[in-house]
Tab-separated table of C-alpha atoms in Angstrom:
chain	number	residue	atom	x	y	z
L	618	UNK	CA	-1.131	104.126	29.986
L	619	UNK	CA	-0.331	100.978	27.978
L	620	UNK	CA	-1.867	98.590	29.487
L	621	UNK	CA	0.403	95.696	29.065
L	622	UNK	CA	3.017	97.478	31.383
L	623	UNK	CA	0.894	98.261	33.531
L	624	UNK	CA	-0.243	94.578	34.133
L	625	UNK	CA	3.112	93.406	34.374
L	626	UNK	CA	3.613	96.136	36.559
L	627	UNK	CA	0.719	95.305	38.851
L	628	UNK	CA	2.304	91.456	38.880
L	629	UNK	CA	6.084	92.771	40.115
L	630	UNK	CA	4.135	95.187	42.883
L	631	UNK	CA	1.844	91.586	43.657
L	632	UNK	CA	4.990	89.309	43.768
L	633	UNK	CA	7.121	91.858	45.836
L	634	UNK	CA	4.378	91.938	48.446
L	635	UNK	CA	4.446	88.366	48.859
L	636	UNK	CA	8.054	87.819	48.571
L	637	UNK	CA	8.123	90.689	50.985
L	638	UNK	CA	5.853	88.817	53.772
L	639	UNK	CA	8.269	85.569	53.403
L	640	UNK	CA	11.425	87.327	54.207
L	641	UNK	CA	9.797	89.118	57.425
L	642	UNK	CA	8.955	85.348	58.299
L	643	UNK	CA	12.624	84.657	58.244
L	644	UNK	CA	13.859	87.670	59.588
L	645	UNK	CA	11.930	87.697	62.543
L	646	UNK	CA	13.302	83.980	63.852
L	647	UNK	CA	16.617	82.505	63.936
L	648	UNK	CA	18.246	82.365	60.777
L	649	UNK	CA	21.625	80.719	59.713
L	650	UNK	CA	23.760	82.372	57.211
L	651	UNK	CA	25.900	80.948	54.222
L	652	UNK	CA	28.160	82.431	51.741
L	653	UNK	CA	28.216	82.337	48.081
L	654	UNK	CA	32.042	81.400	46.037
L	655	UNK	CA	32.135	85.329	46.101
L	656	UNK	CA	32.052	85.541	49.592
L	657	UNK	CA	28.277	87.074	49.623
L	658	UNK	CA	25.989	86.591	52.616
L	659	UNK	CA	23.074	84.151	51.408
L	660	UNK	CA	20.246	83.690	54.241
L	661	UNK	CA	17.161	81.148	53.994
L	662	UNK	CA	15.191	84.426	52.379
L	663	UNK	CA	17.070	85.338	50.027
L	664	UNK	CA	16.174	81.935	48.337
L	665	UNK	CA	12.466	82.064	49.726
L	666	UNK	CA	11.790	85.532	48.171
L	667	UNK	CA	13.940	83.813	45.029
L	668	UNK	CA	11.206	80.942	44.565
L	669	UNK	CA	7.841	82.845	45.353
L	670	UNK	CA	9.228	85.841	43.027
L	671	UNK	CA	9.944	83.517	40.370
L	672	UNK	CA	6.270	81.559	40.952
L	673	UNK	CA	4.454	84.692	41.035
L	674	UNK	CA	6.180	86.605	37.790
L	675	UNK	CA	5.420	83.016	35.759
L	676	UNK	CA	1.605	82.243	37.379
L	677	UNK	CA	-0.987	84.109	35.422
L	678	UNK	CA	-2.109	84.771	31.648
L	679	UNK	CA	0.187	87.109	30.907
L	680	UNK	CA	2.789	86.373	28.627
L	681	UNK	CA	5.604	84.649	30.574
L	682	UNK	CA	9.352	86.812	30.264
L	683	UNK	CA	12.437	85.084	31.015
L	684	UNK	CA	13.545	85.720	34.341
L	685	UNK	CA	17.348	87.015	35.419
L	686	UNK	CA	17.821	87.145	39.776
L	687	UNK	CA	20.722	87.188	41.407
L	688	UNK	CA	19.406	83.659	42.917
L	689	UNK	CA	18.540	82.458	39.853
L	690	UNK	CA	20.728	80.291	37.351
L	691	UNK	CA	23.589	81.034	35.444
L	692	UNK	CA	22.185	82.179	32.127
L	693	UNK	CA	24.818	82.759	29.240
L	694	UNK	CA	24.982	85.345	27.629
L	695	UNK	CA	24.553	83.793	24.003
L	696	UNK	CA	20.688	83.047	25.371
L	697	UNK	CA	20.251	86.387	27.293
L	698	UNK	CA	21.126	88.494	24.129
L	699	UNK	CA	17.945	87.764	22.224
L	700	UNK	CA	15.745	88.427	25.170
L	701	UNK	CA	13.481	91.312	23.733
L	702	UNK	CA	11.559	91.885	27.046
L	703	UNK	CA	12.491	90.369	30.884
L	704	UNK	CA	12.500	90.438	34.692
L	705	UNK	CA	15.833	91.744	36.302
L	706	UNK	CA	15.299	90.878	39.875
L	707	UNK	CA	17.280	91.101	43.375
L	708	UNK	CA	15.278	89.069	45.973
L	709	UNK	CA	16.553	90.501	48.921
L	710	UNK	CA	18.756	93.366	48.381
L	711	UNK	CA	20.808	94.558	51.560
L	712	UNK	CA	21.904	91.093	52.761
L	713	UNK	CA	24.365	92.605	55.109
L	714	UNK	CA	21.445	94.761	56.506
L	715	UNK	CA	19.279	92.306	57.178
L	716	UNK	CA	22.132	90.260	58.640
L	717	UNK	CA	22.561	93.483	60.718
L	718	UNK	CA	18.792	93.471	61.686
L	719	UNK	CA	18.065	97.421	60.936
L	720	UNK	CA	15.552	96.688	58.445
L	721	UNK	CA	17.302	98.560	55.189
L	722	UNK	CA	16.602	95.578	53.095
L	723	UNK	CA	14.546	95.454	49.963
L	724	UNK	CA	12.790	93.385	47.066
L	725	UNK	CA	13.849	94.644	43.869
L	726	UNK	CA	11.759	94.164	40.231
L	727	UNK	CA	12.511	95.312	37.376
L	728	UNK	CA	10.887	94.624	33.848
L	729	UNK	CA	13.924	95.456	31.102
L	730	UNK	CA	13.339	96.136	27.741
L	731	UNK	CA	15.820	97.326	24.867
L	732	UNK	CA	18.439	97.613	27.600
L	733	UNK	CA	16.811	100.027	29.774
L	734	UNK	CA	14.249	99.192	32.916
L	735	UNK	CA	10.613	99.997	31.934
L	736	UNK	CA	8.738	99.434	34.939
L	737	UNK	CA	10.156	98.564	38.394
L	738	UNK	CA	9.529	98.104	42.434
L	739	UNK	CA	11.519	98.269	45.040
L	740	UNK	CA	9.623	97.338	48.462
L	741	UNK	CA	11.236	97.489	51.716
L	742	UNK	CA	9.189	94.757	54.061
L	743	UNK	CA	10.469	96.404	57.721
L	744	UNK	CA	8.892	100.182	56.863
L	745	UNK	CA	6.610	98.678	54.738
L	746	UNK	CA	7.024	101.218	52.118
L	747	UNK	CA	6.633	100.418	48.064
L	748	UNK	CA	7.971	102.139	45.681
L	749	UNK	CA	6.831	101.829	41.677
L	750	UNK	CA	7.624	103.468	38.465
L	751	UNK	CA	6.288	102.765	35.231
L	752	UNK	CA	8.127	104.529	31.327
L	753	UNK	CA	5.735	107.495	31.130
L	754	UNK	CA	3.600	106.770	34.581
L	755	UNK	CA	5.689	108.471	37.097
L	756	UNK	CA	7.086	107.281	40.423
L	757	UNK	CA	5.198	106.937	43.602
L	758	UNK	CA	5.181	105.204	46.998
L	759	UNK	CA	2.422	103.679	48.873
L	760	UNK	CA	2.482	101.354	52.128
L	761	UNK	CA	2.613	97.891	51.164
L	762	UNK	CA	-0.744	97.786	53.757
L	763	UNK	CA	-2.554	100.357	51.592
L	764	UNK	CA	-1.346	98.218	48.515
L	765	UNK	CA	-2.371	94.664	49.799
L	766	UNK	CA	-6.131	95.986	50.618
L	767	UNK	CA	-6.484	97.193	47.077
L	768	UNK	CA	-5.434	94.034	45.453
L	769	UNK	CA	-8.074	92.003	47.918
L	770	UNK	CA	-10.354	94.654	47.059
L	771	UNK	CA	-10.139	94.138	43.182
L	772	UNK	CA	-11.870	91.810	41.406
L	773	UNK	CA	-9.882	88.851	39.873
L	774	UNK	CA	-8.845	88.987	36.426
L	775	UNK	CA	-6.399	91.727	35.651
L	776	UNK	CA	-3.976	89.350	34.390
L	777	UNK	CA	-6.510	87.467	31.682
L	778	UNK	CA	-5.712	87.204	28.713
L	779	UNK	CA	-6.944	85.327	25.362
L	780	UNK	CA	-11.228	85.865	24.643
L	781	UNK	CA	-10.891	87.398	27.882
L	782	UNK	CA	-7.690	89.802	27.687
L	783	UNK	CA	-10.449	93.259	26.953
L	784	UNK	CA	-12.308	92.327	30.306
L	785	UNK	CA	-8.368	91.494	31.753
L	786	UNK	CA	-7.149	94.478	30.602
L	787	UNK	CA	-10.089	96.748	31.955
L	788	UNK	CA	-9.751	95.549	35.590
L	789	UNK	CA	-5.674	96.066	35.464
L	790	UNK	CA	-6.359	99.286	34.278
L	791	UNK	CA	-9.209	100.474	37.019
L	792	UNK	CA	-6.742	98.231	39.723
L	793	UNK	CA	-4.161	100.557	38.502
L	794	UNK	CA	-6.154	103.680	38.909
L	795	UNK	CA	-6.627	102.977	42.582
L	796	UNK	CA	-2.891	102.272	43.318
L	797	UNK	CA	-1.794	105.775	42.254
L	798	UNK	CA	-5.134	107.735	43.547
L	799	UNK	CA	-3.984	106.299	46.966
L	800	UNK	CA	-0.041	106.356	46.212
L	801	UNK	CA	2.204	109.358	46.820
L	802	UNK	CA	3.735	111.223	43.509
L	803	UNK	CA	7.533	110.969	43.522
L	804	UNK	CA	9.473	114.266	42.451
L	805	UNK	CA	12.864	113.927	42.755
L	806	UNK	CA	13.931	117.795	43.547
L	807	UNK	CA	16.650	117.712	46.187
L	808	UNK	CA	16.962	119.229	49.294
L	809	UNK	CA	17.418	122.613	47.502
L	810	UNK	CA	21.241	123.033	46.918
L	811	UNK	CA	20.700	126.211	45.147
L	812	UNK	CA	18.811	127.591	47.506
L	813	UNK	CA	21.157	126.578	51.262
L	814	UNK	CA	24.269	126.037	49.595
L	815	UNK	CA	24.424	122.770	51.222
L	816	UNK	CA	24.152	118.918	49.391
L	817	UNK	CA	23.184	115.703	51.042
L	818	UNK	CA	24.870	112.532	49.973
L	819	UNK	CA	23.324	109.294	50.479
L	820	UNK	CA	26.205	106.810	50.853
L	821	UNK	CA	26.205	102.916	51.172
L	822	UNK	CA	26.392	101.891	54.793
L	823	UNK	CA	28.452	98.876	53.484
L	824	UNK	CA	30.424	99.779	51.086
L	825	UNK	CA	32.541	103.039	51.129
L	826	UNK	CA	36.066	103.643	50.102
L	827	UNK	CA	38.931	106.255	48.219
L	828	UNK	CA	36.515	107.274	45.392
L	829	UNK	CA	33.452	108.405	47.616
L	830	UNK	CA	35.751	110.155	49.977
L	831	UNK	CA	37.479	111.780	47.186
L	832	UNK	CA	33.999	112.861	45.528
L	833	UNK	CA	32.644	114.000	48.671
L	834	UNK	CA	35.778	116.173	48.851
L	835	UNK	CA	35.124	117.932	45.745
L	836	UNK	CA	31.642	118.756	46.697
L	837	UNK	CA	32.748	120.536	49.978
L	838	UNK	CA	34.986	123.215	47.243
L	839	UNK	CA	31.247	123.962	46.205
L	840	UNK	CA	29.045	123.809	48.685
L	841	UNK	CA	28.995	125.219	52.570
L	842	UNK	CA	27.686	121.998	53.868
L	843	UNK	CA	27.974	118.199	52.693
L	844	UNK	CA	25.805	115.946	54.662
L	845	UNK	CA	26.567	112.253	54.451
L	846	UNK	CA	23.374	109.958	55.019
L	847	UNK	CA	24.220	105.912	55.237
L	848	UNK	CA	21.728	103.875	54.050
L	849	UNK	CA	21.424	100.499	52.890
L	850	UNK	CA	20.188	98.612	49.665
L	851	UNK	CA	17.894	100.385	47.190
L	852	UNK	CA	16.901	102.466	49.385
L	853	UNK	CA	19.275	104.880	48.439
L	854	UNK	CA	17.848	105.315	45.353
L	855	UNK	CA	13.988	105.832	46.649
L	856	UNK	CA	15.735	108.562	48.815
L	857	UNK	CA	16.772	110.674	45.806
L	858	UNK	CA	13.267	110.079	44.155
L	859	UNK	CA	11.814	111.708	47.549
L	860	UNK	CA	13.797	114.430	47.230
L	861	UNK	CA	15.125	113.843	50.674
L	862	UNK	CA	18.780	113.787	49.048
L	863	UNK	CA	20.206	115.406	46.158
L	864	UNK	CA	23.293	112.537	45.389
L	865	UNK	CA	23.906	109.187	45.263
L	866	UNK	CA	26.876	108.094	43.949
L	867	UNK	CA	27.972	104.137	44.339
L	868	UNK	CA	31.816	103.854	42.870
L	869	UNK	CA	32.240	100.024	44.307
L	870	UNK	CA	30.780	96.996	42.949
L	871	UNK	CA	26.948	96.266	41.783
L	872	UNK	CA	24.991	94.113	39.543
L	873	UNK	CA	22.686	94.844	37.553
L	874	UNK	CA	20.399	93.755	39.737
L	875	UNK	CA	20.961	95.805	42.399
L	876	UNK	CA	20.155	99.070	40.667
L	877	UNK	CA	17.656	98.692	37.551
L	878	UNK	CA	14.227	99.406	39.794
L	879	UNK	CA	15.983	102.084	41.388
L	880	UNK	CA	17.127	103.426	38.274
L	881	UNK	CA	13.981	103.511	36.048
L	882	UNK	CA	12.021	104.696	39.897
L	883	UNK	CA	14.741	108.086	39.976
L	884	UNK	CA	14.357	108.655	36.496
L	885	UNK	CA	10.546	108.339	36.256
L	886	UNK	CA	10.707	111.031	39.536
L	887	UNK	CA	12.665	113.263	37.205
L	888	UNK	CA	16.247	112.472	38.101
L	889	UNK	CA	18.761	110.776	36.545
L	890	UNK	CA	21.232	107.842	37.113
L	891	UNK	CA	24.018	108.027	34.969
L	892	UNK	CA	27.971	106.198	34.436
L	893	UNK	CA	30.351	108.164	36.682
L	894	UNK	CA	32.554	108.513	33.707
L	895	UNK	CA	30.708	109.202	30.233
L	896	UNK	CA	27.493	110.169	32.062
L	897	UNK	CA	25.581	108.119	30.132
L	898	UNK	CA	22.483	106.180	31.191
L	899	UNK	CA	22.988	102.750	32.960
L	900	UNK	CA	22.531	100.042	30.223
L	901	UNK	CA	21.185	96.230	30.918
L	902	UNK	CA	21.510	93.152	29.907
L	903	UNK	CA	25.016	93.692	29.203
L	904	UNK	CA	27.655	90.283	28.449
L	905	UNK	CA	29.073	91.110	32.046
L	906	UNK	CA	26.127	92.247	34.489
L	907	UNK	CA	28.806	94.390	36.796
L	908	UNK	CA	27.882	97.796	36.365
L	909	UNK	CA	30.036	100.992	36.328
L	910	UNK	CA	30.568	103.346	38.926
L	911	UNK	CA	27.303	105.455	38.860
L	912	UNK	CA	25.691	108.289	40.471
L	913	UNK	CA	22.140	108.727	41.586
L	914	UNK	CA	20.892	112.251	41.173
L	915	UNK	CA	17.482	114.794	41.234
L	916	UNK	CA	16.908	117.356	39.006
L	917	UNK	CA	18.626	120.595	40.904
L	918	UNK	CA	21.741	118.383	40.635
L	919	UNK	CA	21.151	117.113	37.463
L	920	UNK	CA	22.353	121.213	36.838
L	921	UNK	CA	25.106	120.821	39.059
L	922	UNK	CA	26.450	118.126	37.245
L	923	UNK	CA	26.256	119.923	33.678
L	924	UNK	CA	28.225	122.848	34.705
């Protein structure tokens, strides 16, 4: 495992635990709720998970990485462009849901490199659940519980660096070790379409329109049975990495943001998240941060969608 992602990987799961416990702190009291010049939701924890995200990802020896949130500063794109390496973060992703109170909100990391997420979390604070990937790991889950304990019962250090980054780099790695032994192995291989000659869907519970009705239509000329599942956030994506549902496809609006933890999390479970249109892999960093319509998918459907 290279050991540099996998420090950086062990700082996003750190920092998502943390921003994690701030946002339950909010969301458990009275809260007041603003709106951005887009007409977003913004909530006291969205800029509290904002601020200890940011702390955390820049505290440490590791090499600092520019940072890009969706609470974060306008950065143009003449300064982005020569980023090599950086964090792509969401601090609260599912505003509407935890508006809404049913806990389908999430923390989402990402470390981007050469346009493509390389390591990423997504950790939902209300089912405590974590979910990680790392470029050539795998994906796996763990309870943010199990995954607090092991970083209080690691020795300090991981992140050193300098005369010290061999010892550093040792404890990341036997840190690491212990995460997956006690983490659950992501496949993403569907609810068996070829097998029941049904699908599941996993659709946004707040956004839905034409184009998902339309491609839900086209699925029931193939298959017997086409169950829709709402959910909200990223955890649509940690869904098809399960293998608790076979598609996810998302034809309104997202940033990038939104979807590159997911993203690198299905693909390290063995799926796929590709453009709606030329089926090509989701690309970051881009001069406009919308991304296209795209569709979440495991591997049976991966074979669905080549035929």
């Amino acid at each position: 495992m290279d050991s540099a992602l996998s420090s950086y990987l062990l700082q996003s799961l750190r920092a998502a635990l943390r921003a994690g416990e701030a946002i339950l702190s909010v969301y458990r009291d009275d809260f007041g709720v603003s709106y951005k010049d887009d007409r977003s939701p913004l909530t006291a924890a969205d800029r509290k998970s904002h601020e200890i995200i940011a702390a955390a990802l820049s505290s440490g020896t590791l090499s600092p990485l520019p940072l890009l949130s969706e609470e974060g500063i306008n950065i143009p794109y003449a300064r982005r462009k020569r980023w090599k390496r950086f964090w792509l973060v969401d601090p609260l992703d599912g505003t509407k849901e935890f508006i809404k109170r049913n806990g389908e909100f999430t923390v989402n990391i990402a470390l981007v490199e050469g346009n493509r997420p390389v390591a990423g979390v997504v950790y939902a604070p209300v089912p405590d659940a974590a979910y990680f990937a790392g470029r050539g790991m795998g994906a796996y889950s763990i309870s943010g519980v199990r995954l607090s304990a092991l970083f209080r019962l690691s020795p300090p250090g991981f992140e050193a660096s300098g005369n010290d980054a061999p010892q550093g780099a040792e404890r990341g790695e036997e840190l690491m070790d212990s995460i997956l032994s006690a983490a659950n192995r992501l496949t993403a291989s569907g609810v068996c379409v070829q097998d029941t000659g049904a699908v599941t869907v996993i659709g946004s519970r707040s956004h839905t329109g034409k184009e998902f009705s339309d491609f839900v239509g086209r699925l029931k000329t193939r298959y017997d049975s086409v169950e829709i599942v709402p959910a909200g956030s990223s955890l649509k994506f940690c869904l098809v990495a399960e293998g608790k549902a076979d598609l996810y496809p998302r034809f309104g609006p997202t940033m990038e943001w939104d979807t590159a933890a997911g993203d690198i999390i299905v693909e390290e479970a063995g799926g796929r998240v590709i453009d709606a249109e030329t089926h090509s892999e989701l690309r970051y960093n881009k001069q406009d941060l919308l991304n296209p319509s795209f569709i979440a998918m495991h591997k049976e459907a991966i074979k669905w969608q080549n035929r």
